[in-house]
Amino acid sequence: MPTLDDVRRIARRLPGSEERATTGGAAWFVRGRLYAWECHPWPSIPEDMREVIAAELVVGVKVAEPLDAQALRQMSPGVFLRETTRWGEPKVAFRMGRIEPDHLAELVTEAWYVQAPKYLRREFEASGR
């Protein structure tokens, strides 16, 4: 089962990425823009989703378009939570205990890519990582 240390390992290889501790847990930013975070059961989240987040490790990531989040939810409803809050859209939250390691790496990297400035995306692409 992937852990936050796996997210940290993935994030460390992304140019300009930094981890910060927030009131909700660990969060990753690129040049001040949030791209991945440990979900916290905030009161504004629907009760059924709050129960899942309180019971297990859930991570949220930015996605390029709302349709991307919708497609992920439809493809794997046991992994991806339905909408949690309107804050930070477009995004998707997923259960770490049910995500495949390769898919985790893809989600975190794509979230970084969505938020990263063009010069960092070019640097990443040039590195062949």
PDB file of C-alpha atoms in Angstrom:
ATOM      1  CA  MET A   1       0.000   0.000   0.000  1.00  0.00           C
ATOM      2  CA  PRO A   2       1.464   3.385  -0.950  1.00  0.00           C
ATOM      3  CA  THR A   3       2.138   5.897   1.827  1.00  0.00           C
ATOM      4  CA  LEU A   4       2.832   9.613   2.128  1.00  0.00           C
ATOM      5  CA  ASP A   5       6.519   8.713   1.892  1.00  0.00           C
ATOM      6  CA  ASP A   6       5.815   7.471  -1.629  1.00  0.00           C
ATOM      7  CA  VAL A   7       4.206  10.811  -2.472  1.00  0.00           C
ATOM      8  CA  ARG A   8       7.287  12.531  -1.004  1.00  0.00           C
ATOM      9  CA  ARG A   9       9.603  10.398  -3.127  1.00  0.00           C
ATOM     10  CA  ILE A  10       7.661  11.218  -6.290  1.00  0.00           C
ATOM     11  CA  ALA A  11       7.478  14.932  -5.438  1.00  0.00           C
ATOM     12  CA  ARG A  12      11.227  15.170  -4.734  1.00  0.00           C
ATOM     13  CA  ARG A  13      12.009  14.406  -8.357  1.00  0.00           C
ATOM     14  CA  LEU A  14       9.767  17.194  -9.663  1.00  0.00           C
ATOM     15  CA  PRO A  15      11.529  20.540 -10.253  1.00  0.00           C
ATOM     16  CA  GLY A  16      10.485  23.331  -7.920  1.00  0.00           C
ATOM     17  CA  SER A  17       8.388  21.030  -5.735  1.00  0.00           C
ATOM     18  CA  GLU A  18       8.259  21.664  -2.008  1.00  0.00           C
ATOM     19  CA  GLU A  19       6.429  20.024   0.857  1.00  0.00           C
ATOM     20  CA  ARG A  20       4.731  22.083   3.542  1.00  0.00           C
ATOM     21  CA  ALA A  21       2.921  21.112   6.704  1.00  0.00           C
ATOM     22  CA  THR A  22      -0.607  22.548   6.721  1.00  0.00           C
ATOM     23  CA  THR A  23      -3.456  22.385   9.211  1.00  0.00           C
ATOM     24  CA  GLY A  24      -4.836  19.484   7.168  1.00  0.00           C
ATOM     25  CA  GLY A  25      -1.554  17.558   6.943  1.00  0.00           C
ATOM     26  CA  ALA A  26       1.187  17.347   4.338  1.00  0.00           C
ATOM     27  CA  ALA A  27       0.842  19.318   1.111  1.00  0.00           C
ATOM     28  CA  TRP A  28       3.008  19.751  -1.988  1.00  0.00           C
ATOM     29  CA  PHE A  29       3.432  22.978  -3.912  1.00  0.00           C
ATOM     30  CA  VAL A  30       5.240  24.088  -7.033  1.00  0.00           C
ATOM     31  CA  ARG A  31       6.176  27.774  -7.007  1.00  0.00           C
ATOM     32  CA  GLY A  32       3.475  28.436  -4.417  1.00  0.00           C
ATOM     33  CA  ARG A  33       0.734  26.537  -6.237  1.00  0.00           C
ATOM     34  CA  LEU A  34      -0.817  23.550  -4.485  1.00  0.00           C
ATOM     35  CA  TYR A  35      -0.810  20.328  -6.491  1.00  0.00           C
ATOM     36  CA  ALA A  36      -1.168  17.440  -3.984  1.00  0.00           C
ATOM     37  CA  TRP A  37      -2.282  17.207  -0.369  1.00  0.00           C
ATOM     38  CA  GLU A  38      -3.236  14.902   2.445  1.00  0.00           C
ATOM     39  CA  CYS A  39      -6.998  15.179   2.872  1.00  0.00           C
ATOM     40  CA  HIS A  40      -8.493  16.132   6.209  1.00  0.00           C
ATOM     41  CA  PRO A  41     -12.127  15.476   7.255  1.00  0.00           C
ATOM     42  CA  TRP A  42     -13.200  19.132   7.280  1.00  0.00           C
ATOM     43  CA  PRO A  43     -16.798  19.883   8.366  1.00  0.00           C
ATOM     44  CA  SER A  44     -17.552  21.276   4.877  1.00  0.00           C
ATOM     45  CA  ILE A  45     -17.057  17.827   3.331  1.00  0.00           C
ATOM     46  CA  PRO A  46     -20.204  15.665   3.025  1.00  0.00           C
ATOM     47  CA  GLU A  47     -20.531  13.339   6.008  1.00  0.00           C
ATOM     48  CA  ASP A  48     -20.071  10.068   4.112  1.00  0.00           C
ATOM     49  CA  MET A  49     -16.847  11.318   2.482  1.00  0.00           C
ATOM     50  CA  ARG A  50     -15.695  12.758   5.825  1.00  0.00           C
ATOM     51  CA  GLU A  51     -16.057   9.298   7.385  1.00  0.00           C
ATOM     52  CA  VAL A  52     -13.837   7.749   4.689  1.00  0.00           C
ATOM     53  CA  ILE A  53     -11.202  10.474   5.080  1.00  0.00           C
ATOM     54  CA  ALA A  54     -11.230  10.114   8.864  1.00  0.00           C
ATOM     55  CA  ALA A  55     -10.821   6.329   8.637  1.00  0.00           C
ATOM     56  CA  GLU A  56      -8.048   6.026   6.040  1.00  0.00           C
ATOM     57  CA  LEU A  57      -5.337   7.941   4.239  1.00  0.00           C
ATOM     58  CA  VAL A  58      -6.809   9.971   1.366  1.00  0.00           C
ATOM     59  CA  VAL A  59      -4.779  12.205  -0.937  1.00  0.00           C
ATOM     60  CA  GLY A  60      -6.081  14.905  -3.249  1.00  0.00           C
ATOM     61  CA  VAL A  61      -4.458  16.106  -6.463  1.00  0.00           C
ATOM     62  CA  LYS A  62      -5.167  18.800  -9.000  1.00  0.00           C
ATOM     63  CA  VAL A  63      -6.350  17.710 -12.448  1.00  0.00           C
ATOM     64  CA  ALA A  64      -6.410  19.668 -15.692  1.00  0.00           C
ATOM     65  CA  GLU A  65     -10.172  19.589 -16.283  1.00  0.00           C
ATOM     66  CA  PRO A  66     -13.299  18.651 -14.320  1.00  0.00           C
ATOM     67  CA  LEU A  67     -13.939  15.934 -16.916  1.00  0.00           C
ATOM     68  CA  ASP A  68     -10.614  14.318 -15.940  1.00  0.00           C
ATOM     69  CA  ALA A  69     -11.794  13.993 -12.341  1.00  0.00           C
ATOM     70  CA  GLN A  70     -15.167  12.685 -13.459  1.00  0.00           C
ATOM     71  CA  ALA A  71     -13.538  10.065 -15.699  1.00  0.00           C
ATOM     72  CA  LEU A  72     -11.282   8.839 -12.885  1.00  0.00           C
ATOM     73  CA  ARG A  73     -14.250   8.563 -10.504  1.00  0.00           C
ATOM     74  CA  GLN A  74     -16.266   6.619 -13.060  1.00  0.00           C
ATOM     75  CA  MET A  75     -13.344   4.366 -13.991  1.00  0.00           C
ATOM     76  CA  SER A  76     -12.539   3.384 -10.384  1.00  0.00           C
ATOM     77  CA  PRO A  77     -15.264   4.434  -7.919  1.00  0.00           C
ATOM     78  CA  GLY A  78     -13.736   2.274  -5.191  1.00  0.00           C
ATOM     79  CA  VAL A  79     -10.476   4.230  -5.430  1.00  0.00           C
ATOM     80  CA  PHE A  80     -11.589   7.779  -6.221  1.00  0.00           C
ATOM     81  CA  LEU A  81     -13.964   9.619  -3.913  1.00  0.00           C
ATOM     82  CA  ARG A  82     -16.870  11.534  -5.334  1.00  0.00           C
ATOM     83  CA  GLU A  83     -16.703  15.300  -5.043  1.00  0.00           C
ATOM     84  CA  THR A  84     -15.685  16.464  -1.588  1.00  0.00           C
ATOM     85  CA  THR A  85     -15.861  20.286  -1.686  1.00  0.00           C
ATOM     86  CA  ARG A  86     -15.939  22.927  -4.407  1.00  0.00           C
ATOM     87  CA  TRP A  87     -12.686  24.401  -3.087  1.00  0.00           C
ATOM     88  CA  GLY A  88      -9.688  23.904  -5.356  1.00  0.00           C
ATOM     89  CA  GLU A  89     -11.564  22.494  -8.331  1.00  0.00           C
ATOM     90  CA  PRO A  90     -10.707  20.772 -10.552  1.00  0.00           C
ATOM     91  CA  LYS A  91      -9.318  18.072  -8.295  1.00  0.00           C
ATOM     92  CA  VAL A  92      -9.785  14.455  -7.348  1.00  0.00           C
ATOM     93  CA  ALA A  93      -9.278  12.619  -4.051  1.00  0.00           C
ATOM     94  CA  PHE A  94      -8.304   8.972  -3.801  1.00  0.00           C
ATOM     95  CA  ARG A  95      -7.809   6.247  -1.224  1.00  0.00           C
ATOM     96  CA  MET A  96      -4.116   5.520  -0.846  1.00  0.00           C
ATOM     97  CA  GLY A  97      -4.824   1.972   0.268  1.00  0.00           C
ATOM     98  CA  ARG A  98      -6.455   1.205  -3.075  1.00  0.00           C
ATOM     99  CA  ILE A  99      -4.209   3.037  -5.547  1.00  0.00           C
ATOM    100  CA  GLU A 100      -1.566   1.212  -7.561  1.00  0.00           C
ATOM    101  CA  PRO A 101       1.961   2.626  -7.112  1.00  0.00           C
ATOM    102  CA  ASP A 102       2.345   3.389 -10.832  1.00  0.00           C
ATOM    103  CA  HIS A 103      -0.979   5.180 -10.905  1.00  0.00           C
ATOM    104  CA  LEU A 104       0.014   7.194  -7.816  1.00  0.00           C
ATOM    105  CA  ALA A 105       3.179   8.349  -9.572  1.00  0.00           C
ATOM    106  CA  GLU A 106       1.177   9.304 -12.661  1.00  0.00           C
ATOM    107  CA  LEU A 107      -1.425  11.256 -10.654  1.00  0.00           C
ATOM    108  CA  VAL A 108       1.129  13.206  -8.603  1.00  0.00           C
ATOM    109  CA  THR A 109       3.271  13.976 -11.642  1.00  0.00           C
ATOM    110  CA  GLU A 110       0.279  15.097 -13.703  1.00  0.00           C
ATOM    111  CA  ALA A 111      -0.957  17.285 -10.819  1.00  0.00           C
ATOM    112  CA  TRP A 112       2.476  18.914 -10.640  1.00  0.00           C
ATOM    113  CA  TYR A 113       2.400  19.409 -14.407  1.00  0.00           C
ATOM    114  CA  VAL A 114      -1.004  21.137 -14.208  1.00  0.00           C
ATOM    115  CA  GLN A 115       0.310  23.656 -11.663  1.00  0.00           C
ATOM    116  CA  ALA A 116       3.953  24.087 -12.717  1.00  0.00           C
ATOM    117  CA  PRO A 117       5.076  27.080 -14.759  1.00  0.00           C
ATOM    118  CA  LYS A 118       6.147  26.388 -18.340  1.00  0.00           C
ATOM    119  CA  TYR A 119       9.873  26.745 -17.640  1.00  0.00           C
ATOM    120  CA  LEU A 120       9.726  24.003 -14.979  1.00  0.00           C
ATOM    121  CA  ARG A 121       7.686  21.739 -17.252  1.00  0.00           C
ATOM    122  CA  ARG A 122      10.321  22.199 -19.961  1.00  0.00           C
ATOM    123  CA  GLU A 123      13.076  21.420 -17.433  1.00  0.00           C
ATOM    124  CA  PHE A 124      11.261  18.250 -16.379  1.00  0.00           C
ATOM    125  CA  GLU A 125      10.679  17.153 -19.980  1.00  0.00           C
ATOM    126  CA  ALA A 126      14.321  17.817 -20.892  1.00  0.00           C
ATOM    127  CA  SER A 127      15.519  15.704 -17.967  1.00  0.00           C
ATOM    128  CA  GLY A 128      13.733  12.632 -19.378  1.00  0.00           C
ATOM    129  CA  ARG A 129      12.359  11.662 -15.966  1.00  0.00           C
TER     130      ARG A 129
END
